[in-house]
Structure formats: structure tokens, C-alpha cells
Amino acid sequence: MRILFLGDIVGRTGRDAVMAHLPDLRRTLRLDLVVVNGENASHGFGLSPSIARDLMEAGADVITLGNHSWDRKDLIGHIDQEPRIVRPANYPPGTPGQGSVVVTLVDGRKALVINVMGRQFMEALDDPFRAVADVLSRHRLGVTVQAAVVDIHAEASSEKWAMGHVLDGRVSLVIGTHTHTPTADHRILSGGTAYQTDAGMCGDYDSVIGMAKDAAIARFLRRMPGERLQPAEGEASLAGMMVETDDTTGLARRMAPLRLGGLLAPTTPDF
Ligand SMILES: [Fe+2]
Ligand SMILES: [Fe+2]
């Protein structure tokens, strides 16, 4: 299965880049499954139902979330109607929405997508390792699902590495989000799971993690409440990871980063 994961889409410029490029990428890279993190798609904070619809029309099969899941209150009433929008699995029981979804591709193959949030330097949630294990106990890689993708939305790289190792051999891809900075450590772990600490963001990199620089810098210079953070508006770079998996094992065969447009040095998977 040919899978593309795109990191946190930030604001209008991030959305515009996804809308502009994803339909072509789906075709040229012969993608079977596209997963995007949409927690910052609505002006940097949350995901509105209409933006979710736009991203899906552009070619996203599943949209994952994170600590900004509920910044757009209108998503709370909508998420139960749209199972392809997945919020972290380790929210407390009773939280709207689901922490995972199985999507069926046009050719009948199935892919499991799980979103989970780290706990280091973040909100106190349930144990992310146990939450993922609980979801995986209901599926069998290579049997009931041909691929499985885990978006670990976390601040600490250590927690993400640990998640990668715990899930090695049990899912196709463990990919980090939330820090909005693509890491150069993508590799296939010894058990066959593709791993990257952070996918990076789809946004304007002439910014502070996607937010306009002045207000974001002022927060560090003066320890006082300041201007509301606004997304930066320059051209976005798309940032993500492509993985090709073996349908019979569900494990990764090859992987390569995708960076396109904006300030980041471009790179396109060559397989
Ligand atoms: Fe984010
Ligand atoms: Fe986040």
C-alpha cells in the first residue's frame, strides 16, 4: 500500500498548499491512502467541519487531530458523524469521536489509522501506550487490515521514539506530529515499522511553528499576555512522509520524505 502522511496543516496557507498539490500527488505518487493532521487547519486552532470536508475532497482519506482537537467547538457536534476525523485515542471514556478508524480503499484493502497524544509536557491524558495497545488488540496487521498508521502527537521526542519501538513490527508506520518541524531520522525499525519523530508542518516556515513571528517572539521576550497568535501567511511548504508497505505483512518496504513549496528544500519520493 502506498501511503502519504502530511504533518499538521497550519492555517489558510497550509490548506491552500494541500488543496493545490494533493490531487496531483495522489496521481503521480499513485497513493492508496492519505492521512493528514488537521489540528491547526482552522486559523491555527482546531478543525472546522467545512475545512475537514475541503481536505477530504482534495484527497485526504483520514484527518488526525491533537491537543487542538476541540478549539473549534463546531467539530464537537460533528465528529461523531464523520468517523474519518480521528481524535487522540487516550482521551477519557465518553469523549466525542473515536481514536481510530478503519478505512476501506476502493480496491477493498483496509487500513487502520490511530491518533494518540503524548503526556510529556502536555495535558494529563490516559496512558498512550495502553490506548494504542487496546486499539491494536481488535485488529491483526496483514490479516484484518493490510496497513496501520499511528500518529503520535507529542512534544517529547523520547516519548515518540519509545512509541516507535513498542509498536515495531505491529504497525506499518509510527509518525510524530505536534512539533511542526520535520526530523531527519526516518528509518525502518528492525521489526519492519517505518518511523519518523516528526513529520513537520504544512505551513509557512518563515514563522514560529506556523504562527506569525512578531507576536510569537514577543511571548518569549515579555512574560506577559500579548497579541493573539495568528498563522503566518507566506507560501507554505508541504511536509510529510511516504511509505510503501507489503500487504501480506503490513510492514514497511520503503519510505521517503516529501517536502514541496515554500522555504524548505524540496524532496519527492522516487519510488
Ligand atoms: Fe500542531
Ligand atoms: Fe499539537
XYZ file of C-alpha atoms and ligand atoms in Angstrom:
273
model
C 0.000 0.000 0.000
C 1.292 3.422 -0.894
C 0.678 5.812 1.983
C 1.306 9.544 2.341
C 1.176 11.211 5.733
C 1.198 15.020 5.915
C 2.056 16.806 9.178
C -0.006 19.491 10.902
C -1.714 21.722 8.339
C -1.468 25.278 9.681
C -3.987 27.929 8.648
C -5.041 29.085 5.221
C -1.616 28.915 3.607
C -1.177 25.315 4.756
C -4.628 24.409 3.490
C -4.029 26.142 0.174
C -0.838 24.133 -0.358
C -2.622 20.872 0.415
C -5.528 21.748 -1.895
C -3.130 22.812 -4.665
C -0.840 19.772 -4.538
C -2.654 16.804 -3.082
C -4.826 15.905 -6.097
C -1.705 15.747 -8.324
C 0.340 13.938 -5.680
C -2.344 11.293 -5.326
C -1.997 10.584 -9.015
C 1.746 10.952 -9.602
C 2.774 9.040 -6.469
C -0.058 6.500 -7.032
C -1.205 6.920 -3.452
C -3.665 4.475 -1.946
C -4.076 6.204 1.408
C -3.559 9.807 2.512
C -3.596 10.776 6.181
C -3.200 14.409 7.236
C -3.012 16.016 10.637
C -5.602 18.802 10.725
C -5.434 20.092 14.305
C -4.239 23.559 13.196
C -6.113 23.834 9.902
C -8.669 26.425 11.066
C -6.627 29.608 11.515
C -4.039 27.659 13.507
C -6.524 26.398 16.083
C -8.657 23.331 15.504
C -10.526 21.969 12.517
C -13.919 23.168 11.312
C -16.316 20.680 9.687
C -16.245 22.612 6.392
C -12.440 22.631 6.244
C -12.440 18.911 7.014
C -14.753 18.410 4.050
C -12.468 20.500 1.791
C -9.388 18.489 2.813
C -11.188 15.238 2.101
C -12.346 16.494 -1.276
C -8.723 17.355 -2.080
C -7.709 13.755 -1.378
C -7.291 13.195 2.376
C -8.796 9.884 3.468
C -8.324 10.423 7.194
C -7.703 13.554 9.273
C -5.987 13.188 12.650
C -6.012 15.731 15.465
C -4.145 16.518 18.695
C -4.148 18.977 21.583
C -6.112 21.463 19.438
C -8.892 18.933 18.715
C -11.617 20.954 20.387
C -10.524 24.520 19.606
C -13.317 24.627 17.013
C -16.410 23.929 19.067
C -18.423 23.097 15.941
C -16.297 19.975 15.485
C -17.530 18.561 18.801
C -21.055 18.069 17.450
C -19.791 16.922 14.062
C -17.066 14.388 14.845
C -19.450 11.543 15.645
C -20.921 11.904 12.146
C -17.526 11.741 10.429
C -15.509 8.706 11.570
C -12.650 9.639 9.193
C -11.806 12.509 11.570
C -9.852 10.821 14.352
C -9.010 12.431 17.711
C -6.438 11.110 20.209
C -7.387 7.632 21.461
C -6.273 8.371 25.016
C -8.886 10.992 25.840
C -11.088 9.841 28.730
C -14.008 7.490 28.015
C -17.087 9.421 26.916
C -15.131 11.956 24.817
C -16.866 12.539 21.446
C -15.378 10.896 18.360
C -13.068 7.917 18.044
C -9.331 7.413 18.462
C -9.025 5.169 15.426
C -10.726 4.296 12.177
C -10.539 1.517 9.601
C -10.898 2.842 6.075
C -11.646 0.593 3.122
C -9.801 1.531 -0.065
C -11.533 1.475 -3.450
C -9.959 -1.926 -4.133
C -11.219 -3.369 -0.851
C -7.977 -3.298 1.130
C -8.293 -1.946 4.648
C -6.128 0.481 6.601
C -6.235 1.261 10.302
C -5.363 4.788 11.419
C -4.780 5.605 15.093
C -4.199 9.023 16.664
C -2.735 9.236 20.153
C -1.280 12.031 22.254
C 1.876 12.015 24.357
C 1.869 13.041 28.017
C 5.308 14.594 28.460
C 4.946 18.402 28.699
C 1.325 18.069 27.552
C -2.132 17.627 29.041
C -2.557 14.772 31.503
C -4.370 12.110 29.499
C -4.712 8.351 29.770
C -1.659 6.184 29.029
C -0.977 6.500 25.261
C 0.834 3.135 25.105
C -2.083 1.311 26.676
C -4.575 3.199 24.479
C -2.798 2.087 21.292
C -2.462 -1.494 22.575
C -6.185 -1.526 23.244
C -6.989 -0.471 19.658
C -4.482 -2.944 18.197
C -5.984 -5.813 20.201
C -9.032 -5.557 17.941
C -7.107 -5.833 14.641
C -4.496 -8.065 13.013
C -1.935 -6.483 10.733
C -1.747 -8.295 7.389
C -4.974 -10.150 8.161
C -7.889 -7.888 9.128
C -6.083 -4.710 7.983
C -3.368 -4.509 5.319
C -1.745 -1.418 6.870
C -1.798 0.516 10.136
C -0.668 4.097 10.735
C -0.124 5.641 14.167
C 0.086 9.437 14.528
C 1.780 10.092 17.888
C 1.040 13.721 18.667
C 3.630 14.606 21.252
C 6.128 17.198 22.422
C 8.921 14.897 23.619
C 10.986 13.053 21.031
C 11.809 10.445 23.686
C 8.159 9.517 24.071
C 7.822 9.245 20.284
C 10.902 7.019 19.944
C 9.557 4.827 22.732
C 6.220 4.525 20.931
C 8.032 3.573 17.734
C 9.921 0.760 19.463
C 6.886 -0.512 21.366
C 4.915 -0.722 18.114
C 7.781 -2.025 15.950
C 6.535 -4.987 13.942
C 2.926 -4.334 14.930
C 2.053 -1.379 12.649
C 3.207 -0.038 9.280
C 4.141 3.491 10.331
C 4.633 5.403 13.572
C 4.915 9.095 12.793
C 5.152 12.059 15.117
C 3.259 15.320 14.860
C 2.858 18.462 17.014
C 6.357 19.942 16.988
C 5.866 21.218 13.409
C 9.488 20.549 12.480
C 10.408 17.689 10.135
C 13.072 15.419 11.574
C 15.743 13.648 9.504
C 15.563 10.391 11.484
C 13.087 8.488 9.319
C 14.005 4.829 9.152
C 12.514 1.366 9.054
C 12.965 -0.154 12.521
C 14.306 -3.689 12.964
C 10.830 -5.188 13.190
C 9.686 -3.566 9.935
C 7.822 -0.475 11.132
C 8.534 2.831 9.395
C 9.277 5.590 11.901
C 9.802 9.362 11.949
C 9.901 11.529 15.067
C 8.081 14.433 13.432
C 6.502 14.811 10.023
C 6.843 18.597 10.132
C 4.028 21.006 9.359
C 2.288 22.031 6.177
C 2.624 25.761 6.716
C 4.754 28.867 6.316
C 8.197 28.178 7.798
C 9.030 31.916 7.963
C 7.264 31.851 11.318
C 7.409 30.335 14.783
C 5.992 26.855 14.183
C 3.495 28.322 11.726
C 2.486 31.410 13.697
C 3.344 34.978 12.648
C 6.750 35.772 14.085
C 6.305 39.062 15.974
C 3.533 38.015 18.350
C 5.071 34.594 18.833
C 8.514 36.043 19.632
C 7.001 38.644 21.968
C 5.718 35.845 24.177
C 9.287 34.779 24.798
C 10.671 38.317 25.259
C 7.991 39.592 27.648
C 6.416 37.150 30.019
C 3.041 38.870 29.620
C -0.146 38.160 27.739
C 0.153 39.723 24.325
C -1.412 39.785 20.943
C -3.364 36.710 19.902
C -1.234 34.393 17.774
C -2.123 34.434 14.086
C -0.939 31.974 11.459
C 1.848 33.245 9.206
C 0.629 33.872 5.679
C 3.595 33.259 3.370
C 3.735 30.328 0.985
C 3.542 27.024 2.796
C 5.825 24.038 2.465
C 4.110 20.692 2.437
C 5.925 18.313 4.765
C 5.256 14.637 5.153
C 6.389 11.076 4.649
C 5.579 8.474 2.040
C 5.676 4.796 2.898
C 5.148 1.710 0.783
C 4.016 -1.364 2.682
C 3.706 -5.066 1.956
C 0.025 -6.052 2.049
C 0.714 -9.557 3.333
C 2.695 -8.431 6.389
C 1.515 -4.838 6.710
C 5.140 -3.805 7.298
C 7.129 -1.106 5.516
C 9.174 -1.839 2.394
C 10.466 1.683 1.765
C 9.921 5.222 2.915
C 10.938 8.717 1.838
C 10.132 12.265 2.899
C 8.078 14.690 0.843
C 8.742 18.430 1.024
C 7.202 20.728 -1.537
C 6.929 24.518 -1.972
C 7.718 27.364 0.396
C 11.045 27.673 2.196
C 12.073 24.070 2.832
C 14.464 22.310 0.466
C 12.237 20.233 -1.787
C 12.331 16.465 -1.965
C 9.995 13.991 -3.604
C 9.876 10.221 -3.055
C 11.461 8.455 -6.045
C 9.551 5.201 -5.847
Fe 0.071 21.228 15.578
Fe -0.364 19.972 18.635
